[in-house]
XYZ file of C-alpha atoms in Angstrom:
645
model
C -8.281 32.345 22.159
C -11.774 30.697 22.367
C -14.779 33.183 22.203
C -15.755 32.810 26.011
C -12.684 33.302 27.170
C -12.133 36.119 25.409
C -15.383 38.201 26.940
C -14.349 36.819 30.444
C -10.605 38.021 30.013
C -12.569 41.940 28.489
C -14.239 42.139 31.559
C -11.495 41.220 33.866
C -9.961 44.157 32.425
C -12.839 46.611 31.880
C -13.544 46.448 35.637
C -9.474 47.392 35.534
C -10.496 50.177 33.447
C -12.952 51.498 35.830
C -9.948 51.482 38.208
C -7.864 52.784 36.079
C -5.062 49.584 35.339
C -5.759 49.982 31.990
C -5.240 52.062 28.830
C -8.612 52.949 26.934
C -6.507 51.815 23.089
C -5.927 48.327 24.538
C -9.517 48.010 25.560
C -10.060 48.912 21.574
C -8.102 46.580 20.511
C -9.699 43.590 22.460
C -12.970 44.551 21.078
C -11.614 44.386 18.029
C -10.063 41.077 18.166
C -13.272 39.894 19.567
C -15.122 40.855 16.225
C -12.869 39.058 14.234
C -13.077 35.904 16.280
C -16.762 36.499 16.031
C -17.073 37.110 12.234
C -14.482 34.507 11.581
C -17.013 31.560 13.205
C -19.790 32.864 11.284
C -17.474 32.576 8.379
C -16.830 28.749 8.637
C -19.362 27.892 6.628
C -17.700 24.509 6.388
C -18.150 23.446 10.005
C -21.857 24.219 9.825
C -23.570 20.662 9.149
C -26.600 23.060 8.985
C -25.442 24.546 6.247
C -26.138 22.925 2.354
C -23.482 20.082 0.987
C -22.601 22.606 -1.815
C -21.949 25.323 0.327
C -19.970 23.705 2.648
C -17.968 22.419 -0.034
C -17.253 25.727 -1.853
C -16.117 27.469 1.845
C -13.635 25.161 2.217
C -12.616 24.526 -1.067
C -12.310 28.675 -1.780
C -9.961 28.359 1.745
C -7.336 25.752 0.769
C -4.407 25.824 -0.631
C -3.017 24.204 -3.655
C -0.688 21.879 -0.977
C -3.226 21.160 0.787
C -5.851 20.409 -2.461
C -2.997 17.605 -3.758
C -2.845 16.375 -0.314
C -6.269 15.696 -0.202
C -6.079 13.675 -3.891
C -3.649 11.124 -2.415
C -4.311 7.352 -0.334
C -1.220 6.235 1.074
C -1.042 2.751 3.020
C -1.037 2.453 6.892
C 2.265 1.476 7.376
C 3.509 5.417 6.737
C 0.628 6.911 7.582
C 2.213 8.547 10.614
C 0.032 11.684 12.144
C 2.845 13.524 11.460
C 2.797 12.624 7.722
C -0.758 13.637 7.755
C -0.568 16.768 9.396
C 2.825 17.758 6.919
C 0.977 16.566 3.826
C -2.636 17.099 4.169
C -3.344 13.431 2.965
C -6.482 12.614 2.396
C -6.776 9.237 2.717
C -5.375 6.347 4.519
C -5.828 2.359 3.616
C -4.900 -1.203 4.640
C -3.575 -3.070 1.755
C -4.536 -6.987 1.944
C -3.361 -8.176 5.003
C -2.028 -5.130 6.340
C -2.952 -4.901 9.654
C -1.739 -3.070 13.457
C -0.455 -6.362 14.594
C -1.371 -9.592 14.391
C -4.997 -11.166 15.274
C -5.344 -7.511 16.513
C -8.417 -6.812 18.609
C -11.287 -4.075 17.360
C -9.820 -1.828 20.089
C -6.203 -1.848 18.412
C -8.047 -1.093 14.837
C -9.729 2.346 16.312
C -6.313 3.031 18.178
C -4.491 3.354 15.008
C -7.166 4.806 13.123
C -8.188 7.075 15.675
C -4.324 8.432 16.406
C -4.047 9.083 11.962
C -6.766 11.051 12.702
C -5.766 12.836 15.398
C -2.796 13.759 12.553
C -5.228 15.271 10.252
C -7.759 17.187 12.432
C -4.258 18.784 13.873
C -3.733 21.029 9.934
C -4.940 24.418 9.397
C -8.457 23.619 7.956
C -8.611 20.170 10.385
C -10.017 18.181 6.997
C -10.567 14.067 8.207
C -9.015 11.623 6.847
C -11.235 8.811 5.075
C -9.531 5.016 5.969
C -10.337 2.518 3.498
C -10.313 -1.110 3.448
C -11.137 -4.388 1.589
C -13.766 -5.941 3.011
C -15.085 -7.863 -0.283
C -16.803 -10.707 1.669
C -17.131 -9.491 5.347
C -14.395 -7.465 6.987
C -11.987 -9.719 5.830
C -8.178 -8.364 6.488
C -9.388 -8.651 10.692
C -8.815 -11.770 12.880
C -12.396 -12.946 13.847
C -14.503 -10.890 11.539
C -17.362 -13.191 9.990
C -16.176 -14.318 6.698
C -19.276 -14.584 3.967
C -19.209 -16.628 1.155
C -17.427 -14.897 -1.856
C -19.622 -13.304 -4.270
C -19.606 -16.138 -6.512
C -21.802 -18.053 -3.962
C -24.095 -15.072 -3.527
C -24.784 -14.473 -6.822
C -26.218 -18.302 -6.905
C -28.713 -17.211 -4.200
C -30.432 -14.290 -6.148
C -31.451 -13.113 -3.196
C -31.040 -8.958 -3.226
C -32.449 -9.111 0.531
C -30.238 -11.150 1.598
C -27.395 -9.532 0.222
C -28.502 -6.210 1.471
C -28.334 -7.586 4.908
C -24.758 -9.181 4.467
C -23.655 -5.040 3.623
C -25.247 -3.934 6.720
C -23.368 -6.770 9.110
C -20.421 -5.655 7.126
C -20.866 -2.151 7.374
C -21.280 -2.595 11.485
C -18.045 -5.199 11.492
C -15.949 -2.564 9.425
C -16.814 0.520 11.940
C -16.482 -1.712 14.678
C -13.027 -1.794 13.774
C -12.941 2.193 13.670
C -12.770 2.016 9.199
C -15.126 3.977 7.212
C -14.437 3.167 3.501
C -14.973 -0.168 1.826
C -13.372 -1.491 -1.645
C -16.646 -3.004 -2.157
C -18.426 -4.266 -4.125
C -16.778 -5.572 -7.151
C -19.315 -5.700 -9.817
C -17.118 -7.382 -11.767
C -19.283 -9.816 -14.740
C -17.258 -12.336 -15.307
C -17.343 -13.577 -18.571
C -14.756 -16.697 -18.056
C -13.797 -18.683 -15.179
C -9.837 -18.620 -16.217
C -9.602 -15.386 -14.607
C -8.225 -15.222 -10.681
C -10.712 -12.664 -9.800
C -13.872 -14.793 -10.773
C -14.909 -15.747 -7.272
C -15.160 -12.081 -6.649
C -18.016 -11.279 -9.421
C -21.761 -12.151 -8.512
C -22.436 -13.989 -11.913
C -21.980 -13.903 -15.619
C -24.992 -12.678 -16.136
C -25.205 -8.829 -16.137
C -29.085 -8.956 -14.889
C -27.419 -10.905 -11.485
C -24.929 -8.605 -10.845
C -27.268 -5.444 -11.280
C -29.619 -7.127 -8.442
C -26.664 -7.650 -6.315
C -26.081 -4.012 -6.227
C -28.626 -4.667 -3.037
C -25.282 -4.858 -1.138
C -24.434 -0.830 -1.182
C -27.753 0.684 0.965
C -26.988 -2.554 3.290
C -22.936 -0.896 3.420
C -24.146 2.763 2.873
C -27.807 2.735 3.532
C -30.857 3.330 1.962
C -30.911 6.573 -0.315
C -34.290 8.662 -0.110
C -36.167 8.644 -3.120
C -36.136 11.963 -4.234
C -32.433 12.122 -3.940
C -30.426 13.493 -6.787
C -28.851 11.178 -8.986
C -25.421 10.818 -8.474
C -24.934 12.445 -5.125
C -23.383 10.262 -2.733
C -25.229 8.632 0.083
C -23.648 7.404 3.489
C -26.291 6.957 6.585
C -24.306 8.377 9.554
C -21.881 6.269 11.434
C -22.755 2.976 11.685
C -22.555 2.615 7.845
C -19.563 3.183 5.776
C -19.182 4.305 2.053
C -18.999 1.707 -0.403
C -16.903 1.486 -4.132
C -18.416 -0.036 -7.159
C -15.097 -1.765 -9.158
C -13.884 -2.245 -11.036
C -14.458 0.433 -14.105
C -15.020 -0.987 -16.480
C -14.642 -4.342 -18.116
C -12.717 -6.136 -16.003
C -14.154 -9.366 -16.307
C -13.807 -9.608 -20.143
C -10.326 -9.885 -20.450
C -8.890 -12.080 -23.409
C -8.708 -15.668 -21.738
C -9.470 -14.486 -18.582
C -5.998 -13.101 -17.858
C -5.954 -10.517 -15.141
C -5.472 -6.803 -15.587
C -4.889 -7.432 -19.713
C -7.446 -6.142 -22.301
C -11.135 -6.453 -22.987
C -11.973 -6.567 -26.754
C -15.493 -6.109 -26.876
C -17.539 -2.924 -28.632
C -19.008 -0.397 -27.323
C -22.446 -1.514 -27.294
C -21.050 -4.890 -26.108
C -19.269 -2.347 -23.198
C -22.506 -0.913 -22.585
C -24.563 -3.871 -22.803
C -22.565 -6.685 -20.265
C -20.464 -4.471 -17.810
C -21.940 -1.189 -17.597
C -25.438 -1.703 -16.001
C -24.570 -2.644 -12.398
C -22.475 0.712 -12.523
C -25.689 2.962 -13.708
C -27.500 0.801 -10.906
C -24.930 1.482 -8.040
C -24.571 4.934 -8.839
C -28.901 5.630 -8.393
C -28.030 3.902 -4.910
C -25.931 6.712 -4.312
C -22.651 4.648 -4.431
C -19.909 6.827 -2.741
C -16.664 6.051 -4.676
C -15.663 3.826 -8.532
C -12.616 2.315 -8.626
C -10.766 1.890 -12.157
C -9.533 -1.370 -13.369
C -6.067 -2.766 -14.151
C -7.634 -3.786 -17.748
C -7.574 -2.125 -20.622
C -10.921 -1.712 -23.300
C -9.731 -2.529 -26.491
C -6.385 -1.635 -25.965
C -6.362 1.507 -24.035
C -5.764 1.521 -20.001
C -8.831 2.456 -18.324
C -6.890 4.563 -15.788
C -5.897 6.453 -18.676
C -9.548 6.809 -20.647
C -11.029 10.057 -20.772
C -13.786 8.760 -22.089
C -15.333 6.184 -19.971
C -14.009 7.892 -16.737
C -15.206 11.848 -17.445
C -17.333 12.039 -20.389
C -19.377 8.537 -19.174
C -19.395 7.823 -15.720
C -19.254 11.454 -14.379
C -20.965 13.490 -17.195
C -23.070 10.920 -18.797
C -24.116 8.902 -16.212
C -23.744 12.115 -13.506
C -22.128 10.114 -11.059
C -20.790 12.803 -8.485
C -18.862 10.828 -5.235
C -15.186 10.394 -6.312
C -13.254 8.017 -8.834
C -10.214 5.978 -7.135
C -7.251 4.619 -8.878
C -6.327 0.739 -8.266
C -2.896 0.206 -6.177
C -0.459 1.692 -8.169
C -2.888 1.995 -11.387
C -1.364 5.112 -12.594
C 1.649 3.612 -12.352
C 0.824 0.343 -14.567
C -0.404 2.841 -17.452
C 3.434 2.083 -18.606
C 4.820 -0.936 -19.424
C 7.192 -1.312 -17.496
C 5.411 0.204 -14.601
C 6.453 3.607 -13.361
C 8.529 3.784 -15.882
C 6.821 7.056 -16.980
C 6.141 8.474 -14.076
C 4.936 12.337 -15.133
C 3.373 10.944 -18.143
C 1.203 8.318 -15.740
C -0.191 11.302 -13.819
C -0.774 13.726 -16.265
C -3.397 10.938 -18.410
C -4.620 9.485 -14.901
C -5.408 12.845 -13.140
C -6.377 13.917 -16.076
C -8.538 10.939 -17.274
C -10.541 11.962 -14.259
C -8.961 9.980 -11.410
C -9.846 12.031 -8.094
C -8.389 9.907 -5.143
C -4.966 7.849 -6.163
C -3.739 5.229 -3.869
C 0.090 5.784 -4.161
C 0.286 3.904 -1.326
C 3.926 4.280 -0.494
C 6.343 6.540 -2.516
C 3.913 9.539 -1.996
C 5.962 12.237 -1.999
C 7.482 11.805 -5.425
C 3.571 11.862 -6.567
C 2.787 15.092 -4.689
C 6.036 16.755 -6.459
C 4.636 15.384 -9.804
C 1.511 16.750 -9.912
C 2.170 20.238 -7.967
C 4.535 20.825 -10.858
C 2.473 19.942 -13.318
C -0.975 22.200 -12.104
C 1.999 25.152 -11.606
C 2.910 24.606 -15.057
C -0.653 24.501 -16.440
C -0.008 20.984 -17.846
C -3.030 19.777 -15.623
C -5.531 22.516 -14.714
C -6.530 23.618 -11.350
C -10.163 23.278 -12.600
C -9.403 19.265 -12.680
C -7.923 19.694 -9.127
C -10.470 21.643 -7.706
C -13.062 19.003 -9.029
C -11.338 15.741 -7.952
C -11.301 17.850 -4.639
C -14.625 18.651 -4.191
C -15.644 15.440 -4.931
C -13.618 13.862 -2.529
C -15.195 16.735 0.172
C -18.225 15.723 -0.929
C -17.943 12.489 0.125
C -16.360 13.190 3.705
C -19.247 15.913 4.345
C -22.286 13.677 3.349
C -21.237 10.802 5.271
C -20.387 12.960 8.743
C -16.472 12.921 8.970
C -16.397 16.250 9.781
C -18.697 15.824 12.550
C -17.782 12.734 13.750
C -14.328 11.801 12.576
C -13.222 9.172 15.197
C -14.298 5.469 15.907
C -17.440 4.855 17.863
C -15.818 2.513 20.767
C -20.088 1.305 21.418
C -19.502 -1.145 18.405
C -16.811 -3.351 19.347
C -19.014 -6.078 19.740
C -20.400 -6.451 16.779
C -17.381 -8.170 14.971
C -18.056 -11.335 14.416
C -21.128 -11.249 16.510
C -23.374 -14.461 16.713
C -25.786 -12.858 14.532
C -23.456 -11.923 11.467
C -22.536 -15.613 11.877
C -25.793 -16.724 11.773
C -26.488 -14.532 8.504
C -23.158 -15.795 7.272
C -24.734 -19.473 7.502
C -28.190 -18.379 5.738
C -25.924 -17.424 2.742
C -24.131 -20.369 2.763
C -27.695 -22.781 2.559
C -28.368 -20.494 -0.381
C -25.556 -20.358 -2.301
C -24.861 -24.318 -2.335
C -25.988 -25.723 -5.802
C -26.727 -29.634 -6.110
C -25.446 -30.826 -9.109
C -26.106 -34.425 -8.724
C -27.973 -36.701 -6.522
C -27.779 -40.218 -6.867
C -26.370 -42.236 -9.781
C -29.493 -42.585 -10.971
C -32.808 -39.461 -10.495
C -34.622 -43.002 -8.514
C -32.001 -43.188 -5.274
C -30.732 -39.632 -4.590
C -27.617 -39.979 -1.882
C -29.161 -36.729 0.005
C -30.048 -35.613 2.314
C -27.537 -38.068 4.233
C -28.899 -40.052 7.658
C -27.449 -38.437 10.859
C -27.717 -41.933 12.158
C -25.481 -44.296 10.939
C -22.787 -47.072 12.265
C -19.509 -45.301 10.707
C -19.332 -42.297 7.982
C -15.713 -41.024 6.276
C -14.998 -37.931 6.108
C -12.015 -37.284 3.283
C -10.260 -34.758 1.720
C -7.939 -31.531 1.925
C -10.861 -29.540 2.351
C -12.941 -31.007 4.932
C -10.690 -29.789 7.790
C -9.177 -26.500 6.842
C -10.598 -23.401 7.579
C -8.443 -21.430 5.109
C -9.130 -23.063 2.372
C -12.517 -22.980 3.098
C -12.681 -19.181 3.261
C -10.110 -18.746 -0.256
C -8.517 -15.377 -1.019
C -8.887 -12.269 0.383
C -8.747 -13.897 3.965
C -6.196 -12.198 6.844
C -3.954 -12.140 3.847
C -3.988 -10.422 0.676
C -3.667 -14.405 -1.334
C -5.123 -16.151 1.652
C -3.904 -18.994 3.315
C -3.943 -22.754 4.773
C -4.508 -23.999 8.325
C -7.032 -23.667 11.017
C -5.676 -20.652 12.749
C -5.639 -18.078 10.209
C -8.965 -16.610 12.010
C -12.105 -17.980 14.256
C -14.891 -20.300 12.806
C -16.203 -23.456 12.021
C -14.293 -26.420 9.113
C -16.603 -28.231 7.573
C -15.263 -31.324 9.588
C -16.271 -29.840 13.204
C -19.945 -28.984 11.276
C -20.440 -32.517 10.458
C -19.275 -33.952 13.953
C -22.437 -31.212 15.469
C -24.488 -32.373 12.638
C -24.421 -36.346 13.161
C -26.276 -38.288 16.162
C -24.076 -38.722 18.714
C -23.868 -42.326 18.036
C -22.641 -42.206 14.683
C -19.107 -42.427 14.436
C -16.843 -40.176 12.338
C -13.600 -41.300 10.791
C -11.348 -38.528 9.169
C -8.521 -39.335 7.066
C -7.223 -36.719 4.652
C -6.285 -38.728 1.480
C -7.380 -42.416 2.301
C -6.075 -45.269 -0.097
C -8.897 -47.303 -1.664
C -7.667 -50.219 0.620
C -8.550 -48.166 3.715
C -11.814 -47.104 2.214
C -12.922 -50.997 1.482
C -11.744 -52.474 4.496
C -13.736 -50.024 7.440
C -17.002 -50.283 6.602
C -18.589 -47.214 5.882
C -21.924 -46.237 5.461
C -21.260 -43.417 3.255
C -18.411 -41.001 2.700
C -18.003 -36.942 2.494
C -15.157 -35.580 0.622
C -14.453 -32.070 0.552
C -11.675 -30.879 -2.219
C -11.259 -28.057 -4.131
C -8.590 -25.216 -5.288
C -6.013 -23.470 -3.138
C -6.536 -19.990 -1.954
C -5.500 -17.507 -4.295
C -6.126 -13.633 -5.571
C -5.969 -11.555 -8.545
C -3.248 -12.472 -10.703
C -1.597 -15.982 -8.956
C -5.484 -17.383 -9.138
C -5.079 -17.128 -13.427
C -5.651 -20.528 -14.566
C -5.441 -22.014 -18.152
C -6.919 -25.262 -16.844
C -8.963 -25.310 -14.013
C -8.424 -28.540 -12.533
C -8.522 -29.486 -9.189
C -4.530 -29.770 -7.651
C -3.791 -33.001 -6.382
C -4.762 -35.023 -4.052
C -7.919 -33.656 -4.616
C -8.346 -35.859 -7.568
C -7.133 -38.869 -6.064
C -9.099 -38.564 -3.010
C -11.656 -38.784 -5.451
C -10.709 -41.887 -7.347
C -10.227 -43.771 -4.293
C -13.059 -42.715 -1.643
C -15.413 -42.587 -4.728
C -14.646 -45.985 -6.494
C -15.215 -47.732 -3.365
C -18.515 -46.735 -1.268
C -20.948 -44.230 -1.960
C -19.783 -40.983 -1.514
C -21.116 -36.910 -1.772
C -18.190 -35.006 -3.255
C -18.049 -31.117 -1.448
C -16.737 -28.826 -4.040
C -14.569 -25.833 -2.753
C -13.573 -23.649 -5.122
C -13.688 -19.824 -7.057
C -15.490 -21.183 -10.096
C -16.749 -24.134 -12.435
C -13.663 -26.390 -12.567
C -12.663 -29.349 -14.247
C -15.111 -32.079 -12.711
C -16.308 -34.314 -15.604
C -13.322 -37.124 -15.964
C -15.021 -38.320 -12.120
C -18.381 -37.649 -12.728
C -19.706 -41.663 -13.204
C -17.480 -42.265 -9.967
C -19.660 -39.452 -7.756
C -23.335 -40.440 -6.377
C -23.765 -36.854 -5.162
C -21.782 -33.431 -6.225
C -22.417 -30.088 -4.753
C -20.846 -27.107 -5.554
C -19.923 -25.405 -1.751
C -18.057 -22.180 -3.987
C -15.744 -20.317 -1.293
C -18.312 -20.319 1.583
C -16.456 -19.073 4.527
C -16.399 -19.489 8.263
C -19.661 -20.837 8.553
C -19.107 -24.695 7.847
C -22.693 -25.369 9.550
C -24.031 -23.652 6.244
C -22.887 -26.966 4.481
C -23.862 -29.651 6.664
C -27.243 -27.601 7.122
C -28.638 -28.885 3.435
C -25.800 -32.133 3.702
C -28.228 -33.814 6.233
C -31.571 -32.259 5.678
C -31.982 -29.603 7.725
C -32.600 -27.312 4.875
C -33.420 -28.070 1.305
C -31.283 -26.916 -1.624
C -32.227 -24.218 -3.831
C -29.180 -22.486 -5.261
C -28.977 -22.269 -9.048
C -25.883 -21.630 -10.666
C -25.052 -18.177 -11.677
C -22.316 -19.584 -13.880
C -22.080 -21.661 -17.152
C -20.228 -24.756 -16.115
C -17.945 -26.007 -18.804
C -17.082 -29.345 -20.083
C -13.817 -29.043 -21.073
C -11.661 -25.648 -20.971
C -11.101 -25.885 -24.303
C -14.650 -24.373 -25.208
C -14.095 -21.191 -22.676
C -15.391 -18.838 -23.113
C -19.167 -19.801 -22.682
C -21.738 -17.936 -21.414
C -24.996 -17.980 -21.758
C -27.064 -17.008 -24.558
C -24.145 -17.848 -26.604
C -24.201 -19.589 -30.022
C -22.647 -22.660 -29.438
C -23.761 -23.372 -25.733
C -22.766 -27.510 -24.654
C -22.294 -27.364 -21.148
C -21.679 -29.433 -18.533
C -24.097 -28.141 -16.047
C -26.190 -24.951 -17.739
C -26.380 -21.385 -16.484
C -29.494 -21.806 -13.981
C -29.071 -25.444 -13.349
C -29.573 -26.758 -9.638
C -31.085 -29.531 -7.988
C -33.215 -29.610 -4.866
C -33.569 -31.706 -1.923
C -36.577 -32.030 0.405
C -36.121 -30.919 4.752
C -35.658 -34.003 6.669
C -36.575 -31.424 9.877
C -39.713 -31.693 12.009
């Protein structure tokens, strides 16, 4: 019974007293009941945002049971997250997997519906802990129909810009609560050390000194960490920012031959030297969560290395927000997967693995690990600290006061200004590569005013391609109604005086090309969304009839060749055919970005963030390497002059 109501209901019945209704030892016994309802809300220190992180964290902790400790270690997908899962197993934590979503092109309103009603599941247990809902949002809020769609970290990295970047996490940040979400898998500070790997498009640059300044992105998702902060502690501004993960730990980009999830072979100072220093730069931005790779580091799974995970990252480097397993990465420390299930949890959890995203067959995990802490095979000390790490998190970011979706920010998905940023990154993450056969006649900027332009390839018109992976869907997709924004196509019919006339044929003949009478020709080709593993590539080249599109448009009338793609890929075989080449990357929904520097209205100025090869067979290459013969080097880029008044 609430406090109030308690004093009213004593003297309802004291003034029963006076009349003699009522015994004196009942009126003893409501007094005393009334003391313990008074001491025990004085004695939730928890609830107190008043009170300090640490204490807050030790009240609760000190209260829970071990069910309820386990329940909090586990992230189980949205499709079983039913409240009355949450309330029975004290989860913890709740995510979308790629392209898991409520229903289809489902509206900000029917994000904080579900969201809000798995919430309502875990504020309904004992201790009323919230649940933390996490999502991939690795270029915009990109699992939600009409979120604005960046350009892929790939194309960021060419702009070098830390401001801008910082400003893409905070539209991102607003887009993802919008939706009623309050984690991020983001960013992936991946360095990518060869282009064969799926996951390229997702790291900033080969260059370690890139990807540290592109850290920028976590005070734009979490905000801006005072400067006397501890190092280490976890930082998330309230609720219109969310808390962000640095991943993948560690090494992921230096797999043998660019195959995903296999092993880095590189030493420790080589470790230390390439893909450690954008951690030690997140984590003094007050980075909430790390999430471990797939990969191994010279042969051992990092979801099973005590060493990098405990004695580096947490001890070492004194990072104190909580680590995350992959999907299923405790399961994958066995080959085959799962096939050792108790051995998988014992070296994960006790690796130092706080948070593990089942996401489906939870259960079987919870048994697992409450027999093993009951059998002192894993310590309740390692419990009790992936635990109050995990609180940590939740209390420093506000959960506890404010666990459900702010309804105010619906509008701010895929709001005109997001899109407009989304186009600024675009301008800046284009790199010209060539401009004119020879240096003396540069193709571009192109005139808006001419009798007849072509517009060619399987690219030009097709907003899914244009955005890549990681778009809707988990591997992405074709087509123009995957979600809302503008092909490359529509950007050059806005672009263009109104007399000029566009023609747009997909994959023209050469015949068709001669015979029309074009002033000049766009073509716009590239690779076939993809993610993670089904993006591995041995060879790079560009699938048909991207080639041939080429060939024909190219050997026939001047053309600029529009590059969409995840990384460097095969280009020189067509390279004496091309007057002008730019490298678009995977730039989005904002196809007015391209035609922006296409036609003048901005100069280019991106310089590539990535070694781009010759031929394959000299992968890998980076820079500062021994034998460096590239195509295009590491901080090549050509500019153009504004046409604009």
């Amino acid at each position: 019974m609430p406090i109030v109501k308690i004093f009213h209901y004593m003297q309802v019945q004291l003034s029963s007293v006076q009349m003699g209704a009522i015994s004196t030892p009942l009126v003893l016994v409501l007094l005393f009941c009334c003391l313990v309802s008074v001491s025990q809300a004085e004695y939730l220190k928890y609830k107190d945002p008043k009170r300090p992180l640490n204490v807050r964290i030790k009240d609760l902790l000190k209260r829970m049971t071990l069910e309820e400790k386990i329940g909090q270690m586990v992230q189980i997908e949205r499709s079983v997250a039913t409240p009355q899962v949450m309330k029975k197993y004290f989860i913890g934590s709740v995510l979308s997997g790629g392209g898991s979503v409520p229903e289809t092109n489902a509206s900000a309103e029917t994000w904080i519906q579900m969201v809000n009603g798995i919430q309502n599941g875990s504020l309904s247990t004992r201790l009323g802990i919230p649940m933390i809902y996490g999502i991939d949002a690795v270029h915009g809020h990109n699992n939600v129909y009409k979120a604005t769609i960046f350009p892929h970290n790939v194309g960021l990295g060419v702009t070098r810009d830390p401001v801008l970047i910082k400003k893409i996490g905070d539209a991102t940040a607003l887009e993802v609560r919008a939706t009623g979400i309050q984690y991020v898998f983001a960013p992936c500070i991946a360095v990518c050390r060869d282009p064969r790997w799926g996951r390229c498009y997702e790291s900033y640059s080969e260059d370690p000194k890139i990807v540290q300044a592109m850290t920028e992105i976590i005070p734009g998702l979490q905000g801006d960490i005072s400067d006397n902060s501890r190092k280490g502690v976890p930082f998330v501004a309230g609720k219109n920012k969310v808390a962000a993960c640095a991943k993948h730990y560690v090494g992921d980009g230096g797999t043998t031959k660019g195959i995903n999830e296999n092993n880095t072979v590189v030493s420790y100072n080589g470790l230390l030297r390439i893909h450690m220093p954008a951690y030690h730069d997140s984590i003094v931005k007050g980075v909430s969560t790390v999430m471990v790779s797939y990969s191994s580091w010279n042969g051992q799974k990092m979801h099973a290395n005590h060493f990098l995970v405990t004695d580096y990252l947490k001890n070492k480097l004194k990072f104190m927000g909580f680590v995350i397993s992959d999907w299923l990465g405790i399961d994958r420390i066995t080959s085959p997967s799962h096939s050792n299930y108790s051995y998988s949890i014992q070296v994960g959890v006790g690796a130092g693995i706080d948070m593990i995203m089942v996401p489906f067959n939870f259960t079987e995990f919870i048994d697992v690990l409450t027999y093993q802490v009951k059998n002192n095979i894993i310590p309740v000390s390692r419990i009790d600290d992936a635990v109050r790490r995990i609180l940590r998190v939740k209390f420093v970011m506000g959960l506890f006061e404010n666990p459900h979706a702010d309804i105010s920010l619906v509008n701010q998905l895929g709001s005109e200004e997001h899109r407009q940023l989304a186009r600024e990154a675009v301008r800046k993450s284009l790199v010209l590569l060539k401009n004119g056969k020879s240096a003396e006649k540069p193709l571009l900027p192109l005139p808006k005013k001419a009798a007849k332009i072509l517009v060619a390839g399987s690219h030009a018109d097709n907003l899914g391609y244009q955005c890549g992976g990681w778009t809707i869907t988990w591997q992405g997709g074709g087509g123009n109604n995957l979600t809302v924004g503008t092909t490359i196509l529509d950007a050059v019919k806005q672009a263009i005086d109104p007399a000029t006339k566009v023609v747009y044929n997909e994959n023209p003949d050469s015949n068709f090309v001669k015979s029309n009478n074009f002033s000049y020709a766009i073509v716009i080709v590239g690779e076939h969304p993809y993610a993670e593993t089904f993006g591995d590539s041995l060879n790079l080249t560009i699938p048909e009839p991207g080639p041939s599109t080429i060939t024909n448009v190219c050997g026939s009338i001047q053309c600029v060749v529009v590059l969409i793609t995840g990384r460097p890929v095969v280009i020189q075989p067509y390279l004496s055919k091309i007057d002008a080449l730019v490298a678009a990357w995977l730039p989005g929904t904002e196809g007015q970005g391209v035609t922006d520097l296409l036609f003048g209205d901005y100069g280019f100025t991106g310089k590539l963030a990535r070694t781009w090869f010759k031929t394959v067979d000299q992968l890998p290459m980076n820079v500062g390497d021994k034998y460096y013969d590239p195509l295009f080097p590491f901080g090549f880029g050509l500019s153009t002059n504004t046409t604009r008044y």
